[in-house]
């Protein structure tokens, strides 16, 4: 299958190339695309050098699927051009996620809703993906009523320039381009994406709205505080979840240990709990610190960690592409 990767020189794009290789996706030809300034550059795929091309050349090459990770503006402009040429787009940006005519897909939860007619498919926000992969199996058994989530998000979520800012600050170089309005090294910023009129950030509202859309239940209440921290391995989340029905913590642990794409790491006595350092480079979502909230009935506390560039972006997008290929939907 011919595959285009739009944004192939970026953080998520490079991870998509790695994941396609590792999972042995049947790529017959890889078509890497980036901005005009990168056309002609070489990237490495399966040990071979491949030349970055323009989006026009990529459309002319007629790939079956184009995986986009090139920002919302680029996606709004280019995804329809690919779709009109019959190419199925899997898009990592926020451009199409809440469009009622587009599906927002986490394969473990709702890939079965995809059809041949879906020409632009949205990949959810990274913080939302890792949370719903854990919540959905519990929702089926106990019914999620309300979620209170605080995130601790990696600088890799902002792209290459943010990683450069962190390491430049750490080395004492203050001349690097600033992505954040404050220093990020030795600091914590309660600010991810832009502030909205309601006082929340766009990232916080993504977690509220995308959770309902992916889990297919508008009654689920979500409130979020999203925070940037100086780490690179992945995003962490403290999640407090109130259910309609009571649960047994042992059963919760069993359900999660059997859930697709989830690994339970919960042995506090031996200091085993999920961390960005150990989640880095992994495709799964890790959950630990599973305990009852003793202040309120039917309520559970969880600590959820995943590599935002993997399950939060590249892995989820490649899994969607795998589903499309395996089910002859492209
Ligand atoms: N980082 C994450 O955890 C994460 C998670 C989920 C979703 N996403 C989304 O994925 C997208 C990319 O994020 P990133 O972190 O990989 O950013 P990044 O490292 O800054 O990379 C951006 C990529 O987009 C390309 N690009 C920019 N303008 C373009 C254009 N006009 N036409 C074609 N390609 C263009 C860039 O090419 P050049 O190298 O030529 O500039 C580069 O390959 C964003 O929409 C982001 O919201 C990121």
Tab-separated table of C-alpha atoms and ligand atoms in Angstrom:
chain	number	residue	atom	x	y	z
A	1	UNK	CA	0.000	0.000	0.000
A	2	UNK	CA	1.281	3.488	-0.916
A	3	UNK	CA	1.330	5.701	2.155
A	4	UNK	CA	1.952	9.451	2.375
A	5	UNK	CA	3.091	11.035	5.649
A	6	UNK	CA	2.379	14.772	5.672
A	7	UNK	CA	4.569	16.444	8.325
A	8	UNK	CA	7.172	13.685	7.980
A	9	UNK	CA	10.042	15.865	9.268
A	10	UNK	CA	8.269	16.783	12.533
A	11	UNK	CA	8.235	15.074	15.930
A	12	UNK	CA	4.999	13.172	15.330
A	13	UNK	CA	5.842	12.537	11.651
A	14	UNK	CA	9.206	10.944	12.542
A	15	UNK	CA	7.443	8.754	15.086
A	16	UNK	CA	4.857	7.712	12.463
A	17	UNK	CA	7.702	6.533	10.206
A	18	UNK	CA	9.177	4.497	13.093
A	19	UNK	CA	5.813	2.965	14.006
A	20	UNK	CA	5.074	2.031	10.360
A	21	UNK	CA	8.450	0.250	10.283
A	22	UNK	CA	8.137	-1.467	13.660
A	23	UNK	CA	4.600	-2.728	13.085
A	24	UNK	CA	5.538	-3.947	9.614
A	25	UNK	CA	2.780	-1.994	7.938
A	26	UNK	CA	2.695	-3.226	4.314
A	27	UNK	CA	4.138	-0.034	2.779
A	28	UNK	CA	4.946	-0.535	-0.913
A	29	UNK	CA	5.961	3.115	-1.342
A	30	UNK	CA	6.440	5.823	1.252
A	31	UNK	CA	5.704	9.393	0.151
A	32	UNK	CA	7.076	11.871	2.720
A	33	UNK	CA	5.655	15.417	2.604
A	34	UNK	CA	6.627	18.508	4.604
A	35	UNK	CA	6.551	22.274	4.116
A	36	UNK	CA	8.068	23.862	0.996
A	37	UNK	CA	11.315	24.537	2.865
A	38	UNK	CA	11.892	20.783	3.335
A	39	UNK	CA	11.115	19.600	-0.200
A	40	UNK	CA	14.192	17.774	-1.536
A	41	UNK	CA	15.472	16.813	1.946
A	42	UNK	CA	16.149	13.135	2.652
A	43	UNK	CA	14.480	11.131	5.392
A	44	UNK	CA	15.288	7.528	6.289
A	45	UNK	CA	12.638	4.803	6.041
A	46	UNK	CA	13.446	1.091	6.426
A	47	UNK	CA	17.148	1.876	6.039
A	48	UNK	CA	16.680	3.716	2.741
A	49	UNK	CA	16.843	7.416	1.938
A	50	UNK	CA	13.558	8.841	0.654
A	51	UNK	CA	13.138	12.379	-0.736
A	52	UNK	CA	10.572	14.745	0.773
A	53	UNK	CA	8.095	15.919	-1.885
A	54	UNK	CA	5.499	18.681	-2.179
A	55	UNK	CA	1.844	17.973	-1.386
A	56	UNK	CA	1.002	18.353	-5.097
A	57	UNK	CA	3.452	15.576	-6.022
A	58	UNK	CA	2.108	13.428	-3.188
A	59	UNK	CA	-1.484	13.747	-4.448
A	60	UNK	CA	-0.315	12.954	-8.003
A	61	UNK	CA	1.342	9.747	-6.686
A	62	UNK	CA	-2.129	8.586	-5.477
A	63	UNK	CA	-1.361	6.959	-2.118
A	64	UNK	CA	-4.206	4.949	-0.549
A	65	UNK	CA	-3.780	6.669	2.835
A	66	UNK	CA	-2.182	9.958	3.920
A	67	UNK	CA	-1.348	10.311	7.612
A	68	UNK	CA	-1.217	14.017	8.484
A	69	UNK	CA	0.718	15.629	11.369
A	70	UNK	CA	1.401	19.100	10.011
A	71	UNK	CA	-0.784	21.378	12.160
A	72	UNK	CA	-4.429	22.392	11.980
A	73	UNK	CA	-4.078	25.134	9.341
A	74	UNK	CA	-2.243	22.841	6.916
A	75	UNK	CA	-4.774	20.115	7.509
A	76	UNK	CA	-7.779	22.372	6.905
A	77	UNK	CA	-6.224	23.405	3.592
A	78	UNK	CA	-4.711	20.134	2.356
A	79	UNK	CA	-6.814	17.263	3.756
A	80	UNK	CA	-9.837	18.075	1.488
A	81	UNK	CA	-7.518	18.126	-1.570
A	82	UNK	CA	-6.239	14.634	-0.710
A	83	UNK	CA	-9.778	13.408	0.068
A	84	UNK	CA	-11.135	14.761	-3.247
A	85	UNK	CA	-8.416	12.738	-5.013
A	86	UNK	CA	-9.782	9.603	-3.304
A	87	UNK	CA	-7.008	9.396	-0.690
A	88	UNK	CA	-8.118	8.564	2.869
A	89	UNK	CA	-6.675	11.053	5.355
A	90	UNK	CA	-5.932	10.179	8.988
A	91	UNK	CA	-5.350	13.536	10.647
A	92	UNK	CA	-3.487	14.211	13.888
A	93	UNK	CA	-4.394	17.886	14.226
A	94	UNK	CA	-7.462	19.298	15.969
A	95	UNK	CA	-8.887	20.628	12.669
A	96	UNK	CA	-11.583	17.988	12.081
A	97	UNK	CA	-12.090	16.380	15.485
A	98	UNK	CA	-15.343	18.042	16.483
A	99	UNK	CA	-16.756	18.258	12.933
A	100	UNK	CA	-20.004	16.247	13.226
A	101	UNK	CA	-19.434	14.765	9.746
A	102	UNK	CA	-16.010	13.313	10.744
A	103	UNK	CA	-15.269	10.315	12.973
A	104	UNK	CA	-12.943	10.695	15.941
A	105	UNK	CA	-11.309	7.334	16.353
A	106	UNK	CA	-9.468	5.381	19.035
A	107	UNK	CA	-9.287	1.876	17.504
A	108	UNK	CA	-9.792	0.043	20.828
A	109	UNK	CA	-13.109	1.883	21.229
A	110	UNK	CA	-14.778	2.814	17.932
A	111	UNK	CA	-12.837	1.671	14.837
A	112	UNK	CA	-15.853	-0.533	13.996
A	113	UNK	CA	-17.786	2.640	13.028
A	114	UNK	CA	-15.428	3.344	10.074
A	115	UNK	CA	-16.654	2.876	6.503
A	116	UNK	CA	-15.228	3.383	2.986
A	117	UNK	CA	-17.043	6.733	2.861
A	118	UNK	CA	-14.868	8.176	5.675
A	119	UNK	CA	-12.267	10.097	3.704
A	120	UNK	CA	-11.037	12.349	6.537
A	121	UNK	CA	-10.681	10.557	9.878
A	122	UNK	CA	-9.632	12.478	12.979
A	123	UNK	CA	-7.080	11.221	15.506
A	124	UNK	CA	-7.980	12.567	18.964
A	125	UNK	CA	-5.948	14.800	21.241
A	126	UNK	CA	-3.078	12.957	22.958
A	127	UNK	CA	-4.254	13.538	26.562
A	128	UNK	CA	-7.765	12.402	25.660
A	129	UNK	CA	-6.629	9.193	23.914
A	130	UNK	CA	-4.716	7.843	26.907
A	131	UNK	CA	-7.577	8.670	29.281
A	132	UNK	CA	-10.394	7.094	27.236
A	133	UNK	CA	-8.431	3.900	26.522
A	134	UNK	CA	-8.514	3.331	30.295
A	135	UNK	CA	-11.992	4.733	31.029
A	136	UNK	CA	-13.926	2.971	28.251
A	137	UNK	CA	-13.716	-0.613	29.616
A	138	UNK	CA	-14.721	0.699	33.065
A	139	UNK	CA	-17.563	2.726	31.520
A	140	UNK	CA	-19.001	-0.443	29.987
A	141	UNK	CA	-19.163	-2.115	33.407
A	142	UNK	CA	-19.894	0.714	35.853
A	143	UNK	CA	-21.033	3.750	33.774
A	144	UNK	CA	-18.776	6.816	33.987
A	145	UNK	CA	-20.697	9.770	35.463
A	146	UNK	CA	-18.036	12.457	36.026
A	147	UNK	CA	-14.291	12.785	35.507
A	148	UNK	CA	-11.915	15.274	37.154
A	149	UNK	CA	-8.521	15.191	35.423
A	150	UNK	CA	-5.254	17.062	35.987
A	151	UNK	CA	-2.510	16.513	33.439
A	152	UNK	CA	1.288	16.689	33.602
A	153	UNK	CA	2.234	17.005	29.937
A	154	UNK	CA	5.513	16.524	28.130
A	155	UNK	CA	7.148	19.301	26.081
A	156	UNK	CA	7.175	16.880	23.122
A	157	UNK	CA	3.448	17.686	22.881
A	158	UNK	CA	4.357	21.157	21.598
A	159	UNK	CA	6.713	19.943	18.845
A	160	UNK	CA	10.428	20.112	18.087
A	161	UNK	CA	10.901	23.784	18.984
A	162	UNK	CA	9.668	23.159	22.547
A	163	UNK	CA	12.116	20.304	23.114
A	164	UNK	CA	14.863	22.650	21.872
A	165	UNK	CA	13.708	25.354	24.337
A	166	UNK	CA	13.849	22.946	27.302
A	167	UNK	CA	17.345	21.658	26.527
A	168	UNK	CA	18.662	25.132	25.651
A	169	UNK	CA	17.439	26.493	29.013
A	170	UNK	CA	18.963	23.506	30.783
A	171	UNK	CA	22.333	24.245	29.175
A	172	UNK	CA	22.125	27.941	30.116
A	173	UNK	CA	21.509	29.158	26.559
A	174	UNK	CA	18.783	31.816	26.703
A	175	UNK	CA	19.013	32.754	23.011
A	176	UNK	CA	16.868	29.906	21.626
A	177	UNK	CA	13.455	30.755	20.213
A	178	UNK	CA	10.816	30.734	22.955
A	179	UNK	CA	7.751	28.585	22.426
A	180	UNK	CA	6.288	29.142	25.900
A	181	UNK	CA	5.646	32.551	27.515
A	182	UNK	CA	7.802	31.535	30.527
A	183	UNK	CA	10.837	29.315	31.141
A	184	UNK	CA	9.877	25.626	31.079
A	185	UNK	CA	12.965	24.112	32.727
A	186	UNK	CA	12.537	23.866	36.529
A	187	UNK	CA	9.008	25.216	36.053
A	188	UNK	CA	5.376	24.122	35.635
A	189	UNK	CA	2.930	25.980	33.355
A	190	UNK	CA	-0.840	25.634	33.996
A	191	UNK	CA	-1.386	26.567	30.378
A	192	UNK	CA	-1.659	24.319	27.299
A	193	UNK	CA	-2.967	25.797	24.032
A	194	UNK	CA	-4.848	29.100	24.053
A	195	UNK	CA	-7.131	30.486	26.776
A	196	UNK	CA	-10.843	30.621	25.896
A	197	UNK	CA	-13.591	32.988	27.081
A	198	UNK	CA	-14.742	30.522	29.761
A	199	UNK	CA	-11.319	30.647	31.498
A	200	UNK	CA	-10.353	27.134	30.377
A	201	UNK	CA	-7.670	26.402	27.797
A	202	UNK	CA	-8.458	24.854	24.429
A	203	UNK	CA	-6.587	21.690	25.531
A	204	UNK	CA	-8.884	21.410	28.579
A	205	UNK	CA	-12.001	21.766	26.440
A	206	UNK	CA	-10.626	19.185	23.976
A	207	UNK	CA	-10.549	16.689	26.861
A	208	UNK	CA	-14.166	17.563	27.769
A	209	UNK	CA	-15.636	17.418	24.266
A	210	UNK	CA	-13.536	14.663	22.675
A	211	UNK	CA	-14.165	12.246	25.569
A	212	UNK	CA	-17.943	12.473	25.002
A	213	UNK	CA	-17.601	12.070	21.225
A	214	UNK	CA	-15.232	9.052	21.340
A	215	UNK	CA	-17.126	7.248	24.104
A	216	UNK	CA	-20.424	8.108	22.374
A	217	UNK	CA	-22.062	9.462	25.525
A	218	UNK	CA	-22.882	13.149	25.946
A	219	UNK	CA	-23.916	12.666	29.563
A	220	UNK	CA	-20.319	12.050	30.751
A	221	UNK	CA	-19.192	15.145	32.680
A	222	UNK	CA	-15.497	16.049	32.412
A	223	UNK	CA	-13.504	18.886	33.976
A	224	UNK	CA	-9.798	19.291	33.241
A	225	UNK	CA	-6.728	21.271	34.271
A	226	UNK	CA	-3.926	20.760	31.747
A	227	UNK	CA	-0.351	21.489	32.779
A	228	UNK	CA	2.992	21.515	30.960
A	229	UNK	CA	5.996	20.084	32.841
A	230	UNK	CA	9.678	19.821	31.840
A	231	UNK	CA	9.698	16.170	30.788
A	232	UNK	CA	9.965	14.496	27.372
A	233	UNK	CA	8.862	10.863	27.852
A	234	UNK	CA	5.088	11.247	27.831
A	235	UNK	CA	1.996	12.719	29.417
A	236	UNK	CA	0.794	11.789	32.926
A	237	UNK	CA	-2.707	12.256	34.308
A	238	UNK	CA	-4.279	12.140	37.766
A	239	UNK	CA	-7.842	11.012	37.053
A	240	UNK	CA	-10.712	11.006	39.546
A	241	UNK	CA	-13.728	9.165	38.148
A	242	UNK	CA	-17.206	8.864	39.606
A	243	UNK	CA	-19.318	5.937	38.365
A	244	UNK	CA	-23.079	5.360	38.299
A	245	UNK	CA	-22.539	2.002	40.011
A	246	UNK	CA	-20.254	0.816	42.776
A	247	UNK	CA	-17.181	-1.260	41.986
A	248	UNK	CA	-14.645	-3.505	43.597
A	249	UNK	CA	-11.044	-2.286	43.224
A	250	UNK	CA	-9.845	-5.847	42.523
A	251	UNK	CA	-12.384	-6.134	39.682
A	252	UNK	CA	-11.305	-2.732	38.305
A	253	UNK	CA	-7.683	-3.913	38.227
A	254	UNK	CA	-8.714	-7.151	36.507
A	255	UNK	CA	-10.787	-5.326	33.856
A	256	UNK	CA	-7.892	-2.962	33.142
A	257	UNK	CA	-5.294	-5.727	32.998
A	258	UNK	CA	-7.440	-7.462	30.333
A	259	UNK	CA	-8.201	-4.267	28.362
A	260	UNK	CA	-6.738	-3.801	24.864
A	261	UNK	CA	-3.710	-1.516	24.806
A	262	UNK	CA	-3.565	-1.084	28.598
A	263	UNK	CA	-0.817	-2.244	30.984
A	264	UNK	CA	-1.418	-2.141	34.740
A	265	UNK	CA	1.640	-1.091	36.760
A	266	UNK	CA	0.373	-0.982	40.305
A	267	UNK	CA	2.626	-2.268	43.064
A	268	UNK	CA	3.360	0.798	45.196
A	269	UNK	CA	5.176	-1.224	47.876
A	270	UNK	CA	7.795	-2.059	45.267
A	271	UNK	CA	7.645	1.485	43.856
A	272	UNK	CA	5.947	0.252	40.693
A	273	UNK	CA	3.717	2.868	39.076
A	274	UNK	CA	3.591	4.420	35.597
A	275	UNK	CA	6.137	7.131	34.766
A	276	UNK	CA	7.055	9.057	31.580
A	277	UNK	CA	10.588	7.612	31.750
A	278	UNK	CA	9.304	4.044	31.478
A	279	UNK	CA	6.402	4.805	29.088
A	280	UNK	CA	8.742	6.555	26.626
A	281	UNK	CA	8.819	4.799	23.234
A	282	UNK	CA	6.018	2.362	24.166
A	283	UNK	CA	2.711	1.929	22.330
A	284	UNK	CA	0.578	1.057	25.365
A	285	UNK	CA	-1.184	3.162	27.984
A	286	UNK	CA	0.025	2.518	31.544
A	287	UNK	CA	-2.223	2.769	34.616
A	288	UNK	CA	-1.463	2.524	38.316
A	289	UNK	CA	-2.198	4.017	41.769
A	290	UNK	CA	-5.642	2.397	41.411
A	291	UNK	CA	-7.530	3.256	44.591
A	292	UNK	CA	-10.947	4.166	45.922
A	293	UNK	CA	-11.645	7.847	46.545
A	294	UNK	CA	-12.582	7.661	50.215
A	295	UNK	CA	-14.217	11.101	50.207
A	296	UNK	CA	-17.150	10.137	47.944
A	297	UNK	CA	-19.174	7.049	46.897
A	298	UNK	CA	-18.575	5.091	43.639
A	299	UNK	CA	-15.407	7.084	42.927
A	300	UNK	CA	-11.956	5.919	41.866
A	301	UNK	CA	-8.511	7.512	41.564
A	302	UNK	CA	-6.121	6.503	38.769
A	303	UNK	CA	-2.698	7.573	37.491
A	304	UNK	CA	-2.420	7.204	33.698
A	305	UNK	CA	0.765	7.639	31.619
A	306	UNK	CA	1.470	7.197	27.889
A	307	UNK	CA	4.000	8.404	25.351
A	308	UNK	CA	2.073	11.227	23.679
A	309	UNK	CA	4.052	10.847	20.448
A	310	UNK	CA	3.145	7.128	20.353
A	311	UNK	CA	-0.366	6.146	21.508
A	312	UNK	CA	-1.219	9.853	21.784
A	313	UNK	CA	-0.435	10.419	18.102
A	314	UNK	CA	1.611	8.118	15.809
A	315	UNK	CA	0.575	4.680	17.088
A	316	UNK	CA	-3.126	5.567	17.205
A	317	UNK	CA	-2.967	6.951	13.638
A	318	UNK	CA	-1.103	3.886	12.319
A	319	UNK	CA	-3.587	1.577	14.105
A	320	UNK	CA	-6.411	3.401	12.269
A	321	UNK	CA	-4.538	2.898	8.976
A	322	UNK	CA	-4.084	-0.818	9.841
A	323	UNK	CA	-7.814	-1.167	10.506
A	324	UNK	CA	-8.630	0.493	7.158
A	325	UNK	CA	-6.184	-1.787	5.309
A	326	UNK	CA	-7.263	-5.016	7.055
A	327	UNK	CA	-10.958	-4.318	6.442
A	328	UNK	CA	-10.582	-3.184	2.797
A	329	UNK	CA	-11.913	0.278	3.628
A	330	UNK	CA	-9.500	2.142	1.287
B	1	LIG	N1	3.396	16.376	19.626
B	1	LIG	C1	2.325	15.690	20.056
B	1	LIG	O1	2.290	15.049	21.128
B	1	LIG	C2	1.102	15.653	19.238
B	1	LIG	C3	0.112	14.770	19.608
B	1	LIG	C4	-1.029	14.709	18.857
B	1	LIG	C5	-1.174	15.526	17.761
B	1	LIG	N2	-0.176	16.400	17.416
B	1	LIG	C6	-0.379	17.237	16.248
B	1	LIG	O2	0.497	16.831	15.189
B	1	LIG	C7	0.866	17.954	14.418
B	1	LIG	C8	2.378	18.071	14.315
B	1	LIG	O3	2.954	18.132	15.594
B	1	LIG	P1	4.531	17.967	15.835
B	1	LIG	O4	4.670	17.939	17.301
B	1	LIG	O5	5.082	16.849	15.022
B	1	LIG	O6	5.079	19.379	15.252
B	1	LIG	P2	6.510	19.720	14.622
B	1	LIG	O7	7.579	18.902	15.224
B	1	LIG	O8	6.599	21.195	14.688
B	1	LIG	O9	6.371	19.291	13.049
B	1	LIG	C9	5.499	19.932	12.146
B	1	LIG	C10	5.538	19.230	10.787
B	1	LIG	O10	4.574	19.829	9.903
B	1	LIG	C11	5.232	20.187	8.680
B	1	LIG	N3	4.574	21.322	8.054
B	1	LIG	C12	4.447	22.579	8.518
B	1	LIG	N4	3.793	23.344	7.629
B	1	LIG	C13	3.504	22.551	6.567
B	1	LIG	C14	2.858	22.764	5.317
B	1	LIG	N5	2.358	23.950	4.983
B	1	LIG	N6	2.744	21.713	4.455
B	1	LIG	C15	3.243	20.503	4.770
B	1	LIG	N7	3.883	20.240	5.952
B	1	LIG	C16	4.001	21.255	6.828
B	1	LIG	C17	6.648	20.516	9.132
B	1	LIG	O11	7.521	20.521	8.010
B	1	LIG	P3	8.922	21.352	8.042
B	1	LIG	O12	9.909	20.491	8.774
B	1	LIG	O13	9.214	21.516	6.602
B	1	LIG	O14	8.629	22.644	8.753
B	1	LIG	C18	6.888	19.351	10.080
B	1	LIG	O15	7.132	18.173	9.354
B	1	LIG	C19	0.171	19.168	15.070
B	1	LIG	O16	-1.067	19.362	14.415
B	1	LIG	C20	-0.058	18.695	16.473
B	1	LIG	O17	-1.144	19.351	17.079
B	1	LIG	C21	0.966	16.470	18.130
